[in-house]
C-alpha atoms as a PDB file:
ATOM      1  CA  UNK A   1      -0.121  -4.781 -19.408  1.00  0.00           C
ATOM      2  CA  UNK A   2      -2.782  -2.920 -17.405  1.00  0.00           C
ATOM      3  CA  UNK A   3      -3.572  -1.000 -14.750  1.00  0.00           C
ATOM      4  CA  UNK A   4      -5.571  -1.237 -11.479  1.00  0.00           C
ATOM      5  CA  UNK A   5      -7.218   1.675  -9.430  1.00  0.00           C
ATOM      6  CA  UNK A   6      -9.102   1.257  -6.275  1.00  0.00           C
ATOM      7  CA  UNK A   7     -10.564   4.126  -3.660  1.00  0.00           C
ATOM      8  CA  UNK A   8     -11.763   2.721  -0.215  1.00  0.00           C
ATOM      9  CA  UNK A   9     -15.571   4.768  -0.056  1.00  0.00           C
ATOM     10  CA  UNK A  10     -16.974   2.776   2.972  1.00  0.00           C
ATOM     11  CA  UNK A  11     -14.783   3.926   6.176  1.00  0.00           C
ATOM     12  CA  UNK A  12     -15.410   0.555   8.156  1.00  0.00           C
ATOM     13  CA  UNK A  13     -13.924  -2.273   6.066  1.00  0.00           C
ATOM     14  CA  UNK A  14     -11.023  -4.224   7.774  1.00  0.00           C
ATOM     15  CA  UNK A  15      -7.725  -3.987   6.459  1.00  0.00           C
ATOM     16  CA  UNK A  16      -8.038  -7.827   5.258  1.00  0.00           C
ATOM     17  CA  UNK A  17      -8.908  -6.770   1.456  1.00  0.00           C
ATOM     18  CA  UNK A  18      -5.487  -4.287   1.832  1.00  0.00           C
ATOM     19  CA  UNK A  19      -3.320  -7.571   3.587  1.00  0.00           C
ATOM     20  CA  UNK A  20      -4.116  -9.760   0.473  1.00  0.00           C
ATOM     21  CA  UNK A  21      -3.240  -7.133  -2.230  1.00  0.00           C
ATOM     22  CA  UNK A  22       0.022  -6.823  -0.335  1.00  0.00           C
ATOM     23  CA  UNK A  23       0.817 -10.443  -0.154  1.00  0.00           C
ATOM     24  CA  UNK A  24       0.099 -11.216  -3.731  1.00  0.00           C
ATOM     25  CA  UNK A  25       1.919  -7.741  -5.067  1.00  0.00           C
ATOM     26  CA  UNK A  26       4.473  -7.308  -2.928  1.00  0.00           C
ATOM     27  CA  UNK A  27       7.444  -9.738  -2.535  1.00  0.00           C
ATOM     28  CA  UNK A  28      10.374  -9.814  -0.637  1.00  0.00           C
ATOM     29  CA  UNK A  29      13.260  -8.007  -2.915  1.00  0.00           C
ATOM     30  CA  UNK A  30      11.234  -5.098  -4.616  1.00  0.00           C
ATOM     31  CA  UNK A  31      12.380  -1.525  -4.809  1.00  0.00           C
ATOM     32  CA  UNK A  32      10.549   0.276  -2.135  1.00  0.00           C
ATOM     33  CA  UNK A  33       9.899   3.621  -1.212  1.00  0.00           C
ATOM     34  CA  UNK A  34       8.192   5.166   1.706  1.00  0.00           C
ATOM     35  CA  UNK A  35       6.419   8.161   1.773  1.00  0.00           C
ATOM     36  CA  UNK A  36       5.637   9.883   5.542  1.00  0.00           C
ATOM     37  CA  UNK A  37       4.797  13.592   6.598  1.00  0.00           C
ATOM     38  CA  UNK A  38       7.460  15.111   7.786  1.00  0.00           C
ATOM     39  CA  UNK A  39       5.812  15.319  11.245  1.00  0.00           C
ATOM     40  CA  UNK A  40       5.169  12.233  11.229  1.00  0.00           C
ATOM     41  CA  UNK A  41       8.438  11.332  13.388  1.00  0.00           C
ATOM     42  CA  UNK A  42       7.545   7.894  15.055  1.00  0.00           C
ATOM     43  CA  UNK A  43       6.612   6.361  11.608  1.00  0.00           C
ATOM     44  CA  UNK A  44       9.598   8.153  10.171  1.00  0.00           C
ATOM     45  CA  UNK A  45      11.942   6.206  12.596  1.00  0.00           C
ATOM     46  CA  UNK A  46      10.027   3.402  11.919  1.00  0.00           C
ATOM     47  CA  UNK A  47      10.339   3.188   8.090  1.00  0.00           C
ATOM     48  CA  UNK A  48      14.285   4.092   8.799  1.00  0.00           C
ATOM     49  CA  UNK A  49      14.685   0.268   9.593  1.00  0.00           C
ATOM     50  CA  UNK A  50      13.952  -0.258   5.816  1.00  0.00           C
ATOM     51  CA  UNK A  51      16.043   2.160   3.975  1.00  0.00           C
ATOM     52  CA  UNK A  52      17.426   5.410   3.423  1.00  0.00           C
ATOM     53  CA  UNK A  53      15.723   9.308   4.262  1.00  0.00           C
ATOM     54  CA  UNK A  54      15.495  11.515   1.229  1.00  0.00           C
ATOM     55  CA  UNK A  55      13.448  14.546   2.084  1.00  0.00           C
ATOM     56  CA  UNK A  56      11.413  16.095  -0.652  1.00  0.00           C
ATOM     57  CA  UNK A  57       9.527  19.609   0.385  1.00  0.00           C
ATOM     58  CA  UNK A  58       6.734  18.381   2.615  1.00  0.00           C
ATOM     59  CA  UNK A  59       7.439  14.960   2.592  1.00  0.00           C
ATOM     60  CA  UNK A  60      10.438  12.485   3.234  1.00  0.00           C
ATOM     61  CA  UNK A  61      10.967  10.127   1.278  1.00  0.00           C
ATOM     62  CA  UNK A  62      12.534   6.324   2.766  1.00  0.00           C
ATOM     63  CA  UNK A  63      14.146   4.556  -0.213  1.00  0.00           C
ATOM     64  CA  UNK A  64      15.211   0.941   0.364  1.00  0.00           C
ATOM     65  CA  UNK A  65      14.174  -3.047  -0.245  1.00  0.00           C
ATOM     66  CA  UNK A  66      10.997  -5.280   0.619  1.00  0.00           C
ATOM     67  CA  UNK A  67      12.451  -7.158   3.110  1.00  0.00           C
ATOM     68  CA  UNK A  68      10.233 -10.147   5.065  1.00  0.00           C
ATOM     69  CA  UNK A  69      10.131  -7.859   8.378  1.00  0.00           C
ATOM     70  CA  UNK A  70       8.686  -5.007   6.600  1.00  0.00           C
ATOM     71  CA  UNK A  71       6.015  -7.599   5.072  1.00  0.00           C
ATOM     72  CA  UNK A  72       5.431  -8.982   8.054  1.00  0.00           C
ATOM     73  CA  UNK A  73       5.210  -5.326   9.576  1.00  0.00           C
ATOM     74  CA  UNK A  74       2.548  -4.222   7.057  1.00  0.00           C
ATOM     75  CA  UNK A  75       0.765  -7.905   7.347  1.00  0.00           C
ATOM     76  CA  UNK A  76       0.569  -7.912  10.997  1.00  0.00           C
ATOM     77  CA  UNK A  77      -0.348  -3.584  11.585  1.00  0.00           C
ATOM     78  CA  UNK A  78      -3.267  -2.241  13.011  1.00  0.00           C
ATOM     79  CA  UNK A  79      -3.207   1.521  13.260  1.00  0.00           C
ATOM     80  CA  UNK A  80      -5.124   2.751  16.057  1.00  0.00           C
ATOM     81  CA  UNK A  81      -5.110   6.332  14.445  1.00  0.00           C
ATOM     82  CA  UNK A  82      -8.355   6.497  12.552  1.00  0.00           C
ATOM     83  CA  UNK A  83      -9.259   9.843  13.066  1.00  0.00           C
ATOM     84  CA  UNK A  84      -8.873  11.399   9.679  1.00  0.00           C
ATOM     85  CA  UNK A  85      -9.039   7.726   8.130  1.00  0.00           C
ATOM     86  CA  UNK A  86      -9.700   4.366   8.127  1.00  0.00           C
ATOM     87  CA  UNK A  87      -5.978   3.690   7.872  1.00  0.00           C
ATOM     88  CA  UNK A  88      -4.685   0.483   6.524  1.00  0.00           C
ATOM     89  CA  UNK A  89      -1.030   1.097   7.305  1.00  0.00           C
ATOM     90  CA  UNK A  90       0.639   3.806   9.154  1.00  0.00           C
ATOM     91  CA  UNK A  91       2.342   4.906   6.305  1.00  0.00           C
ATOM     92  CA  UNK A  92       1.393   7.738   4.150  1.00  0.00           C
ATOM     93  CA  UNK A  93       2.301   6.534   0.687  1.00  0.00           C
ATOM     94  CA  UNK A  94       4.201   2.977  -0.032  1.00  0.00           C
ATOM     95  CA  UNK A  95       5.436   2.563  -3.449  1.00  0.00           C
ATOM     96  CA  UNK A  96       6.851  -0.913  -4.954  1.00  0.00           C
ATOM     97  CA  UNK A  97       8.610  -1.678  -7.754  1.00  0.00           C
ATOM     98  CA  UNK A  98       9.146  -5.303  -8.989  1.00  0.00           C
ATOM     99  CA  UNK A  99      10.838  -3.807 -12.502  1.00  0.00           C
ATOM    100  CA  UNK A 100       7.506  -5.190 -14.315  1.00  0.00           C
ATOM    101  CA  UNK A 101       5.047  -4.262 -11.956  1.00  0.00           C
ATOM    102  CA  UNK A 102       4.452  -1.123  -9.843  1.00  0.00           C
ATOM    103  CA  UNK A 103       2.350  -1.326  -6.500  1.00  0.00           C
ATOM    104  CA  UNK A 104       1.319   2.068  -4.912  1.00  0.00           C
ATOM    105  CA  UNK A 105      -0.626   2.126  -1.367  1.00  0.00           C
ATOM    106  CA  UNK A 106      -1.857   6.149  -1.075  1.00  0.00           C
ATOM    107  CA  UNK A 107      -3.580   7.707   1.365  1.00  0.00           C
ATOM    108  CA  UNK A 108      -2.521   5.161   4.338  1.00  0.00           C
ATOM    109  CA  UNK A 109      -3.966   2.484   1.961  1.00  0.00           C
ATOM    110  CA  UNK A 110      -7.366   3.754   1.230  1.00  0.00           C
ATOM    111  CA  UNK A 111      -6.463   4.262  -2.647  1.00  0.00           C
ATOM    112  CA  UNK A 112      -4.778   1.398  -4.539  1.00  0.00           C
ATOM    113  CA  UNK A 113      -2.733   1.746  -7.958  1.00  0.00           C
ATOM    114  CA  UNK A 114      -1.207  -1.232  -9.870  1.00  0.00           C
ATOM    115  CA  UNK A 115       0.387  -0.653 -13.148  1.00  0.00           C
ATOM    116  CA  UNK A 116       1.870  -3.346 -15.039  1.00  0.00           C
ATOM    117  CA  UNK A 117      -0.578  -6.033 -13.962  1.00  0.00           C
ATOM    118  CA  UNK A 118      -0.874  -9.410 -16.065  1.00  0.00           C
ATOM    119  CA  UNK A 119      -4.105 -11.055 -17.050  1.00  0.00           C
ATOM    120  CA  UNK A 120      -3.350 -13.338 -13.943  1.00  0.00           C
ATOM    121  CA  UNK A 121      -2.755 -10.293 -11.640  1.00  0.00           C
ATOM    122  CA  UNK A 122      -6.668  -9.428 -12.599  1.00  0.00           C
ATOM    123  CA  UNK A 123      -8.167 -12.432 -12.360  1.00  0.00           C
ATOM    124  CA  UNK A 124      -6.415 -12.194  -8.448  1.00  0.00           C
ATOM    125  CA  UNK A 125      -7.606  -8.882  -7.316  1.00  0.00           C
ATOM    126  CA  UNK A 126     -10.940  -9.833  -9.254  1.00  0.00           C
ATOM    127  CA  UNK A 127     -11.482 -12.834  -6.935  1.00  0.00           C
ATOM    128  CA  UNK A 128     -10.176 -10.729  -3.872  1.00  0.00           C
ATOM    129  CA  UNK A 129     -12.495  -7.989  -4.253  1.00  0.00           C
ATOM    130  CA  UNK A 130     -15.578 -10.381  -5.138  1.00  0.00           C
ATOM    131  CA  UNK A 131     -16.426 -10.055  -1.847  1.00  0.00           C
ATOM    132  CA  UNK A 132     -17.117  -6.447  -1.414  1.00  0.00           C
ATOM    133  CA  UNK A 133     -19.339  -3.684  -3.773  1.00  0.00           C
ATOM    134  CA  UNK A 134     -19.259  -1.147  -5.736  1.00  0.00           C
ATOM    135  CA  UNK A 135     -20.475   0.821  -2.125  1.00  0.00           C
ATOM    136  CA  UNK A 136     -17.092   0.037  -0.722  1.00  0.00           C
ATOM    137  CA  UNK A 137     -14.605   0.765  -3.255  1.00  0.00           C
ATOM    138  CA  UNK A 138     -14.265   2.586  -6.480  1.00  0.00           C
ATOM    139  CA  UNK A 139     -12.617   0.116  -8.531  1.00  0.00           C
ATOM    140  CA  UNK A 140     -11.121   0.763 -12.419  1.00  0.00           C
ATOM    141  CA  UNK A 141      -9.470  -1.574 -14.357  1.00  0.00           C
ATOM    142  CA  UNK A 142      -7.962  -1.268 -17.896  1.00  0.00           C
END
Protein backbone atom coordinates (compact mmCIF):
# COMPACT_ATOMS: atom_id res chain seq x y z
CA UNK A 1 0.00 0.00 0.00
CA UNK A 2 1.22 3.56 -0.64
CA UNK A 3 0.91 6.86 -0.03
CA UNK A 4 -0.08 10.08 -1.86
CA UNK A 5 1.00 13.77 -1.05
CA UNK A 6 -0.08 16.76 -2.93
CA UNK A 7 0.50 20.78 -2.08
CA UNK A 8 -1.65 23.23 -4.24
CA UNK A 9 1.53 25.95 -5.35
CA UNK A 10 -0.51 27.88 -8.04
CA UNK A 11 -3.33 29.97 -6.02
CA UNK A 12 -5.83 30.09 -9.09
CA UNK A 13 -6.74 26.48 -9.95
CA UNK A 14 -10.51 25.61 -9.57
CA UNK A 15 -11.55 23.34 -7.03
CA UNK A 16 -12.43 20.67 -9.93
CA UNK A 17 -8.97 18.65 -9.39
CA UNK A 18 -10.09 18.72 -5.29
CA UNK A 19 -14.09 17.54 -6.39
CA UNK A 20 -12.66 14.42 -8.23
CA UNK A 21 -10.21 13.28 -5.46
CA UNK A 22 -13.24 13.50 -3.20
CA UNK A 23 -15.57 11.53 -5.32
CA UNK A 24 -13.22 8.73 -6.03
CA UNK A 25 -11.80 8.64 -2.14
CA UNK A 26 -14.50 9.42 -0.30
CA UNK A 27 -17.71 7.28 -0.09
CA UNK A 28 -20.72 7.46 1.66
CA UNK A 29 -20.15 5.39 5.15
CA UNK A 30 -16.45 6.37 6.06
CA UNK A 31 -15.31 7.49 9.46
CA UNK A 32 -15.05 11.19 9.28
CA UNK A 33 -13.65 13.80 11.19
CA UNK A 34 -13.75 17.51 10.88
CA UNK A 35 -11.29 19.77 11.86
CA UNK A 36 -12.40 23.82 12.22
CA UNK A 37 -10.80 26.80 14.26
CA UNK A 38 -12.44 27.33 17.06
CA UNK A 39 -13.55 30.77 15.76
CA UNK A 40 -14.63 29.51 13.08
CA UNK A 41 -18.41 29.35 14.43
CA UNK A 42 -20.58 29.31 11.16
CA UNK A 43 -18.54 26.32 9.74
CA UNK A 44 -18.57 24.84 13.21
CA UNK A 45 -22.47 24.76 13.15
CA UNK A 46 -22.22 23.67 9.87
CA UNK A 47 -20.06 20.51 10.29
CA UNK A 48 -22.46 19.84 13.55
CA UNK A 49 -25.04 18.40 10.96
CA UNK A 50 -22.44 15.57 10.44
CA UNK A 51 -21.37 14.47 13.80
CA UNK A 52 -20.30 15.06 17.15
CA UNK A 53 -17.94 18.32 18.76
CA UNK A 54 -14.81 17.19 20.50
CA UNK A 55 -12.68 20.18 21.25
CA UNK A 56 -8.96 19.71 21.26
CA UNK A 57 -6.81 23.02 22.44
CA UNK A 58 -7.13 25.29 19.44
CA UNK A 59 -9.18 23.30 17.43
CA UNK A 60 -12.58 21.32 17.59
CA UNK A 61 -12.78 18.44 16.42
CA UNK A 62 -16.49 17.06 14.57
CA UNK A 63 -16.40 13.24 14.65
CA UNK A 64 -19.14 11.46 12.69
CA UNK A 65 -20.03 9.48 9.13
CA UNK A 66 -19.73 10.38 5.27
CA UNK A 67 -23.10 10.75 4.65
CA UNK A 68 -24.44 11.71 0.78
CA UNK A 69 -25.40 15.40 2.06
CA UNK A 70 -22.03 16.05 3.33
CA UNK A 71 -20.68 14.74 -0.22
CA UNK A 72 -22.89 16.58 -1.91
CA UNK A 73 -21.98 19.63 0.46
CA UNK A 74 -18.24 19.36 -0.30
CA UNK A 75 -19.11 18.53 -4.22
CA UNK A 76 -21.33 21.40 -4.70
CA UNK A 77 -19.08 24.35 -2.23
CA UNK A 78 -17.59 27.32 -3.36
CA UNK A 79 -15.99 29.33 -0.60
CA UNK A 80 -16.03 32.88 -1.27
CA UNK A 81 -13.30 33.40 1.50
CA UNK A 82 -10.05 33.39 -0.40
CA UNK A 83 -8.24 35.81 1.38
CA UNK A 84 -5.56 33.82 3.10
CA UNK A 85 -6.23 30.91 0.46
CA UNK A 86 -7.43 29.54 -2.44
CA UNK A 87 -9.84 27.45 -0.39
CA UNK A 88 -11.29 24.30 -1.72
CA UNK A 89 -13.70 23.66 1.13
CA UNK A 90 -14.59 25.70 4.06
CA UNK A 91 -13.28 23.35 6.29
CA UNK A 92 -9.98 23.49 7.92
CA UNK A 93 -8.89 19.87 7.98
CA UNK A 94 -11.27 16.78 6.74
CA UNK A 95 -10.03 13.45 7.60
CA UNK A 96 -11.59 10.00 6.17
CA UNK A 97 -11.23 6.75 7.07
CA UNK A 98 -12.49 3.81 4.91
CA UNK A 99 -10.56 1.15 7.48
CA UNK A 100 -8.05 0.48 4.39
CA UNK A 101 -7.63 3.77 3.17
CA UNK A 102 -7.12 7.18 4.86
CA UNK A 103 -8.08 10.51 2.97
CA UNK A 104 -6.85 13.82 4.59
CA UNK A 105 -7.92 17.37 2.98
CA UNK A 106 -5.44 20.09 5.05
CA UNK A 107 -5.21 23.44 4.79
CA UNK A 108 -8.97 24.02 3.37
CA UNK A 109 -7.85 21.50 0.66
CA UNK A 110 -4.73 22.99 -0.65
CA UNK A 111 -2.56 19.90 0.70
CA UNK A 112 -3.73 16.34 -0.06
CA UNK A 113 -2.62 13.04 1.90
CA UNK A 114 -3.74 9.48 0.95
CA UNK A 115 -2.33 6.59 2.76
CA UNK A 116 -3.31 3.20 1.98
CA UNK A 117 -3.80 3.74 -1.74
CA UNK A 118 -3.89 0.60 -4.20
CA UNK A 119 -2.10 0.40 -7.50
CA UNK A 120 -5.63 1.34 -8.95
CA UNK A 121 -6.00 4.34 -6.54
CA UNK A 122 -2.62 5.67 -8.47
CA UNK A 123 -3.30 5.01 -11.70
CA UNK A 124 -6.74 7.38 -10.71
CA UNK A 125 -5.16 10.37 -9.21
CA UNK A 126 -2.37 9.82 -11.98
CA UNK A 127 -4.96 10.35 -14.76
CA UNK A 128 -6.69 13.17 -12.63
CA UNK A 129 -3.74 15.20 -12.17
CA UNK A 130 -2.46 14.65 -15.92
CA UNK A 131 -3.90 17.68 -16.57
CA UNK A 132 -2.03 20.07 -14.44
CA UNK A 133 2.14 20.55 -13.71
CA UNK A 134 4.55 20.26 -11.62
CA UNK A 135 3.92 24.50 -11.35
CA UNK A 136 0.61 23.76 -9.77
CA UNK A 137 1.07 21.14 -7.31
CA UNK A 138 3.80 19.43 -5.44
CA UNK A 139 2.93 15.96 -5.93
CA UNK A 140 4.82 12.68 -4.08
CA UNK A 141 3.95 9.36 -4.48
CA UNK A 142 5.44 6.17 -2.90
Amino acid sequence: MGEIRLQMIDSHISSHWWQELVKYFVNVGNSLEIRCWKEESEEIQQALQYGNLTEANYEVSIKGIVTKEFLTELLSENPQDKSIYNKMTKYFTINVDSGQRRFCSAHYGTEIYVMGVSDDDITFFKNAMSTYTEDDFSIAIN
